[in-house]
Coordinates of C-alpha atoms in Angstrom, one line a residue:
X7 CA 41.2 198.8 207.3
X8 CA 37.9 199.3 207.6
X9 CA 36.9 195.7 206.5
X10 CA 37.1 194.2 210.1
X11 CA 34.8 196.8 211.3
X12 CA 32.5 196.1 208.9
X13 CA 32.5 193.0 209.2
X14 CA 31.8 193.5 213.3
X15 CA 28.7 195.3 212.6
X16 CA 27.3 193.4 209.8
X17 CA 27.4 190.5 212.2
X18 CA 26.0 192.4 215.4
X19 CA 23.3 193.8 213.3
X20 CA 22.4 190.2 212.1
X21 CA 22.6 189.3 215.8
X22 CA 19.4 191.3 216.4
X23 CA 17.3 189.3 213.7
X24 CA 16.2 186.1 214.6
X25 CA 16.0 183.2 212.3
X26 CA 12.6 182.7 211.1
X27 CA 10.7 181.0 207.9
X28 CA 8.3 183.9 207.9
X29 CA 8.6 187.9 208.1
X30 CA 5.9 190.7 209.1
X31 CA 7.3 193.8 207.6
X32 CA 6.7 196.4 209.8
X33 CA 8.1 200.2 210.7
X34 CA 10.4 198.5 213.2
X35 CA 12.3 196.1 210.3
X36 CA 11.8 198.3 206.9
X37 CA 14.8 201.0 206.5
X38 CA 15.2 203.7 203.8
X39 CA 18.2 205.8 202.6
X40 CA 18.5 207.8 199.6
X41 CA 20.3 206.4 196.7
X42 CA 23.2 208.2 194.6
X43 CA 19.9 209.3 192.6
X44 CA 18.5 210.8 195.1
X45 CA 21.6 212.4 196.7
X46 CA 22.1 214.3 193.1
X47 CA 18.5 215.6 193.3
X48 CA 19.3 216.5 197.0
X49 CA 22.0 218.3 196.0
X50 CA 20.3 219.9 192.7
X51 CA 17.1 221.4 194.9
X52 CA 19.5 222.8 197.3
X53 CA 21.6 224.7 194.1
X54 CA 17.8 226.1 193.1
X55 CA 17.3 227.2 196.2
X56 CA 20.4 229.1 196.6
X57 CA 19.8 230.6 193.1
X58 CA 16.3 231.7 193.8
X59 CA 17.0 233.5 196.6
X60 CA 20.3 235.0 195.6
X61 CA 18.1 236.4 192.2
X62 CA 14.7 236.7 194.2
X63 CA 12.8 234.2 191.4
X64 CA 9.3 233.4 192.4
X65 CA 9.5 230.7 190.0
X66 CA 12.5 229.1 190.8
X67 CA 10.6 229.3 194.8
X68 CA 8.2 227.3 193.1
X69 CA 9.9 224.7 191.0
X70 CA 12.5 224.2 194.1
X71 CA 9.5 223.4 196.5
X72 CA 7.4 221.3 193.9
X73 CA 10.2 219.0 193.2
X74 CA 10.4 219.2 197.4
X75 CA 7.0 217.8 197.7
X76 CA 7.3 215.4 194.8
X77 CA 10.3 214.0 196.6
X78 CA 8.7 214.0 200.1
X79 CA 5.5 212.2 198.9
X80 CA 7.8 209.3 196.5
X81 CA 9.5 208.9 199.8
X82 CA 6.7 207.7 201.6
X83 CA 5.3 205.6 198.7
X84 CA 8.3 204.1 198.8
X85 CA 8.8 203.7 202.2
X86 CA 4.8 201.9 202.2
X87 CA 5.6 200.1 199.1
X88 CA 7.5 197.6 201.7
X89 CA 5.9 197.8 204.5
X90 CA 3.1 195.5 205.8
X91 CA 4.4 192.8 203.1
X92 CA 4.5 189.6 204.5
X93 CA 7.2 186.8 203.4
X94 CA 6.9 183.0 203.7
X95 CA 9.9 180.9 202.4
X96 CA 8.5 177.7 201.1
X97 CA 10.7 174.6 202.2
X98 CA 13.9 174.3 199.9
X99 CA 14.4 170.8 197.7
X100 CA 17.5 169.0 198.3
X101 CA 20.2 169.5 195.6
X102 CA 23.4 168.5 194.5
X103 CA 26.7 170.4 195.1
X104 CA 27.7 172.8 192.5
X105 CA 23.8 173.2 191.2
X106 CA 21.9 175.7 192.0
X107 CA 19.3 175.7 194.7
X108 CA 16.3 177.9 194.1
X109 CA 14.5 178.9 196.5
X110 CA 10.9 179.9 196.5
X111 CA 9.6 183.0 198.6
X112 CA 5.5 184.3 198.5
X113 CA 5.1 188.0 198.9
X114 CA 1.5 188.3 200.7
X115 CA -0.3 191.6 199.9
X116 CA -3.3 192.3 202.2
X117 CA -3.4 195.6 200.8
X118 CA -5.9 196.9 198.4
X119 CA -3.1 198.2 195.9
X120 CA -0.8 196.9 194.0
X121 CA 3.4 196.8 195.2
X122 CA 5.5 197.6 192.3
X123 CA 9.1 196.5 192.2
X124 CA 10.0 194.6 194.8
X125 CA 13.6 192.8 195.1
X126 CA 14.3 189.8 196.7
X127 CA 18.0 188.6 196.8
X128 CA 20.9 186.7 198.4
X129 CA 22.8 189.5 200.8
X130 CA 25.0 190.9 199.0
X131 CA 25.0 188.5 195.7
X132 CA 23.6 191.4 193.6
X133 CA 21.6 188.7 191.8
X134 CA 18.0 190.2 192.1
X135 CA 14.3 188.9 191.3
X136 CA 11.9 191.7 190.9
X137 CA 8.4 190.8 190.9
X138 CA 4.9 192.9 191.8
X139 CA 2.3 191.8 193.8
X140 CA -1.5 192.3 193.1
X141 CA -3.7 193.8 195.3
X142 CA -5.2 191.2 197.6
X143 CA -3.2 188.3 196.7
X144 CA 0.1 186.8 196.4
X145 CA 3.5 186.3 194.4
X146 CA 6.2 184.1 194.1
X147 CA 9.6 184.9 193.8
X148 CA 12.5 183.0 193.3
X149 CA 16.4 183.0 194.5
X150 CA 19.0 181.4 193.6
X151 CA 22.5 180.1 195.7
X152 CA 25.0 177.8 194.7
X153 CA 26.2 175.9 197.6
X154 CA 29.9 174.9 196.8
X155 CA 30.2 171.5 199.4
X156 CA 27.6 168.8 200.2
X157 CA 26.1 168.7 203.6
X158 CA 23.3 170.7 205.6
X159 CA 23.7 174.5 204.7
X160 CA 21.3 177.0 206.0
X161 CA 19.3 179.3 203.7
X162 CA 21.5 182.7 203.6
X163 CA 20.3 185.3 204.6
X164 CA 18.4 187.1 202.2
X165 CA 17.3 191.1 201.3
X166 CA 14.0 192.5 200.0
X167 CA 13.9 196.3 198.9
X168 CA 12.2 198.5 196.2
X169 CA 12.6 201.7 194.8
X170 CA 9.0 202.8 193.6
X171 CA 8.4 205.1 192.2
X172 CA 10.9 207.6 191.8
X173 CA 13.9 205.8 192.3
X174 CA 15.3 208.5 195.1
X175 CA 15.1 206.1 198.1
X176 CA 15.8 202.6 198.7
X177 CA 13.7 201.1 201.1
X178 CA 15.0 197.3 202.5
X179 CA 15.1 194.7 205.1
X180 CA 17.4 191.6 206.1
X181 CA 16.1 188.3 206.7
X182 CA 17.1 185.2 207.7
X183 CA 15.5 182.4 207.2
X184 CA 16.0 179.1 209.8
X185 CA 15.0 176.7 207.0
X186 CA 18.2 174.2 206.1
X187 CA 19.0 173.4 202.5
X188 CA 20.5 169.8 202.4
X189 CA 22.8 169.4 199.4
X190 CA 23.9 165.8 197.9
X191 CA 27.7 165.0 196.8
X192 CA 28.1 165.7 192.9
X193 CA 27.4 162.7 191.3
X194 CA 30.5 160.9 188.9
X195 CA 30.4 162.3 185.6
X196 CA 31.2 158.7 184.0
X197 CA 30.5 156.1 186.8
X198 CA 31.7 152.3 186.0
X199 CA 29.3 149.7 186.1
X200 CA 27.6 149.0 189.1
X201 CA 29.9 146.6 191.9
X202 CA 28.8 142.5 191.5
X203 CA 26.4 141.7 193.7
X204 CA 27.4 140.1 197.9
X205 CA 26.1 136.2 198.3
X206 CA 23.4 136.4 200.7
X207 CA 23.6 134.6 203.7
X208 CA 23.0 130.8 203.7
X209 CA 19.4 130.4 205.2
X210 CA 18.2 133.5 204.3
X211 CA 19.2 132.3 200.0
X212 CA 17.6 128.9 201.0
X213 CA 14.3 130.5 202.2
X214 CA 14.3 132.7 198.9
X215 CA 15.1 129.8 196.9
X216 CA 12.4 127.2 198.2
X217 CA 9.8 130.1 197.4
X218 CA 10.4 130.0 193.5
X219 CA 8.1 127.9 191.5
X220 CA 9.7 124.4 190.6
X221 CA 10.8 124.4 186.7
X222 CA 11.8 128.3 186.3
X223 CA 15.2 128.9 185.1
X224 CA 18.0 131.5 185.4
X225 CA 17.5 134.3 182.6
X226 CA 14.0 134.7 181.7
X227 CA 10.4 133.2 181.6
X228 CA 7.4 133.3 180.7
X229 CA 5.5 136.6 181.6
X230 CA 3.0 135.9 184.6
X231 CA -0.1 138.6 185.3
X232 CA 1.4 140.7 187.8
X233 CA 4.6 140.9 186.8
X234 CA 6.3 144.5 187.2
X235 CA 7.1 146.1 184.3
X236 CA 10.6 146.9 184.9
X237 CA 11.1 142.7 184.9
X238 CA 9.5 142.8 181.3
X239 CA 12.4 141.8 178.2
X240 CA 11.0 144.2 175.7
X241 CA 13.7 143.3 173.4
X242 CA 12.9 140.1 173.5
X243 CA 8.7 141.5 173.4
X244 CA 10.0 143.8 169.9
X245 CA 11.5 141.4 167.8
X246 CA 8.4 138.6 169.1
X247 CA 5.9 141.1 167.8
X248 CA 7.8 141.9 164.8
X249 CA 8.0 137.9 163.8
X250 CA 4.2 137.9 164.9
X251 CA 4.4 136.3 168.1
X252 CA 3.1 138.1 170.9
X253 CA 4.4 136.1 173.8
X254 CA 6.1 138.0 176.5
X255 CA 9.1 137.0 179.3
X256 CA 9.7 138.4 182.2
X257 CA 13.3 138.7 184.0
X258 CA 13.6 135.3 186.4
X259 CA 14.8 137.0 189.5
X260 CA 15.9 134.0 191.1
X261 CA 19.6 134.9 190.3
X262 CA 19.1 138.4 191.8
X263 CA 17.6 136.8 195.5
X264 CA 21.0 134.6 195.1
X265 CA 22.8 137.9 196.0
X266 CA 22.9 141.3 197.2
X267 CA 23.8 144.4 195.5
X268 CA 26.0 146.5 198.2
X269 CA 27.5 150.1 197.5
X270 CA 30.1 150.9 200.3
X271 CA 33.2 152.9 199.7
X272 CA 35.4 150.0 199.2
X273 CA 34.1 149.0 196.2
X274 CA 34.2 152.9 194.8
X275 CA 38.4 152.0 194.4
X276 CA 38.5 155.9 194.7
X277 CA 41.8 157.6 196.9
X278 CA 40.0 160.9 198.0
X279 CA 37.4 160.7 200.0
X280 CA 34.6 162.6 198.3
X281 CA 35.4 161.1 195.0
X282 CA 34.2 158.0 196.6
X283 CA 31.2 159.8 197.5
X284 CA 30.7 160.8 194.1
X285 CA 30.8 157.8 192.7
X286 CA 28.4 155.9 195.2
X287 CA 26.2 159.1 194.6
X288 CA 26.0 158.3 190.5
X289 CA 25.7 154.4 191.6
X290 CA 22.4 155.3 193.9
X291 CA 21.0 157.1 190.8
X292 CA 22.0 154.3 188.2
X293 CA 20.7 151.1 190.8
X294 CA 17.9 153.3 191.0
X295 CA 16.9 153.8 187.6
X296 CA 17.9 150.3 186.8
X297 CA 15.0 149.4 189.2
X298 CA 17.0 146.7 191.5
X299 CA 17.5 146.8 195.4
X300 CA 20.4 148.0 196.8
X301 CA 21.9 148.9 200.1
X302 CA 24.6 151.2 201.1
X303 CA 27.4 151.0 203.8
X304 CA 29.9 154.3 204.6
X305 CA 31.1 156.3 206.8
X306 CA 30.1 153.6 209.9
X307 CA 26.0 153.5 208.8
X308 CA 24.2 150.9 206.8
X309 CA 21.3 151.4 205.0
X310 CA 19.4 147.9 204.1
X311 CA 19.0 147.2 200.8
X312 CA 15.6 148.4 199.0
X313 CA 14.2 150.8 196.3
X314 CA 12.1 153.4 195.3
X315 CA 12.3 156.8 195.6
X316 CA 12.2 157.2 199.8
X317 CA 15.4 154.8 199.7
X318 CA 16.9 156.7 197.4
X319 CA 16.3 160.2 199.3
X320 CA 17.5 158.0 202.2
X321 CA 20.8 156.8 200.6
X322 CA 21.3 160.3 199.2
X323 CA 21.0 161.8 202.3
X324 CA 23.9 160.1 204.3
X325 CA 25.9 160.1 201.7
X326 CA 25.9 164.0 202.4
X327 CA 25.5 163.8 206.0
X328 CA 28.3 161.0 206.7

């Protein structure tokens, strides 16, 4: 019953924070209540005090108002321990769904002493990275969330807190970030080959073709300076250099400018829709390690065919965006 309500004031008190990519810890964000620890001692000091003054023990006066003090003084360590830190989230990598994304968060320390203990965490995950941070200087900590889905998630909302140095008071503060963690469909276990290549269009194969040099051939040729070492046969390169030859051949692309290799979702042969996406996902990662240019039509948007790593990011990101 008391999960609605809950829920009502976790998300007004949320309301109050906005988003933001960095975080001044200050009197007005840091909060502290005692843990069950420091309930127990509560309790405890108020049992010695009852039982000193009931029996009149000077020592018990003194043990009851030292362990007072000790817990008055750990509370504001604790409480300073937090505040005046300053938090930067660094800018989140893109990942795949049902990995992991980490996410990278420097503690600044202007201080001349050293913070012990400090938590960082996904709300409520319970999954916590501890780390201290020098005097002067900075540290990294790192937090992990698994986003289930592809698509454009932003960062949760995340908790920092400590407990130095007795462990009586827990100090926190929520944050939440605005940064946006993109996150790519799953890619196919076991994908099948790559789709055969689309004819290109008549005058744009005749213009590719009348820029070959006369006498090449479909297959392979003879390796020219300059040729990229992805076009290189070193099969053919091992066995010439283990019969003594050290001639080299090169991949003739003049088949390739013949035709186009396209991914679209037609070709995946998939029912559900993000199987397809899966699969063109593990094709973008095979075409790309295969070196070749491809292109990529779904969901209504065409990317032209190319390589290298910014067309992969490219076709990686509409596949999780479309």
């Amino acid at each position: 019953m008391l999960a609605p309500l809950r829920s009502r004031i976790d998300g007004w008190f949320l309301s109050r924070r906005p988003p933001s990519d960095t975080l001044e810890l200050t009197q007005r964000n840091v909060y502290i209540v005692p843990t069950p620890a420091g309930w127990m001692l509560g309790a405890t000091l108020l049992l010695l005090l009852i039982a000193s003054i009931n029996y009149q023990l000077n020592l018990g006066y003194l043990l009851t108002f030292l362990l007072a003090g000790s817990v008055a003084v750990g509370m504001y360590v604790c409480h300073a321990t937090l505040r005046g830190l300053a938090l930067r989230l660094m800018t989140p990598d893109p990942r795949y769904a049902g990995a992991a994304a980490v996410f990278r968060v420097v503690l600044h320390n202007a201080r001349r002493g050293t913070r012990y203990g400090i938590g960082l965490a996904v709300r409520h995950s319970g999954q916590w990275s501890w780390s201290d941070v020098p005097a002067e200087g900075s540290a990294t900590v790192e937090v992990a969330f698994k986003p289930e889905r592809r698509g454009l998630h932003p960062v949760p909302t995340l908790t920092a807190e400590t407990r130095f140095p007795l462990g009586t008071f827990r100090v926190w503060t929520v944050w939440r970030p605005a940064s946006q963690v993109l996150v790519y469909p799953a890619p196919e276990p076991n994908p099948p080959p790559l789709p055969p290549g689309e004819p290109l269009a008549g005058q744009a194969a005749a213009s590719m073709l009348r820029a070959n040099v006369a006498g090449e051939y479909d297959g392979v040729r003879a390796y020219r300076r300059g040729d990229p070492l992805k076009l290189v046969v070193w099969k053919r390169a091992a066995r010439a250099q283990a019969t003594g030859s050290e001639e080299l051949v090169s991949r003739d692309t003049q088949q390739a400018q013949r035709q186009e290799l396209w991914l679209d979702a037609q070709s995946a042969g998939l029912p559900g829709w993000e199987a397809r996406l899966s699969r063109l996902c593990a094709w973008v990662l095979m075409a790309d390690r295969l070196g070749v240019d491809y292109g990529l039509r779904v969901g209504g948007k065409v990317v032209a065919p190319s390589q290298g790593e910014a067309h992969k990011r490219r076709c990686l990101e509409v596949l999780a965006l479309c």
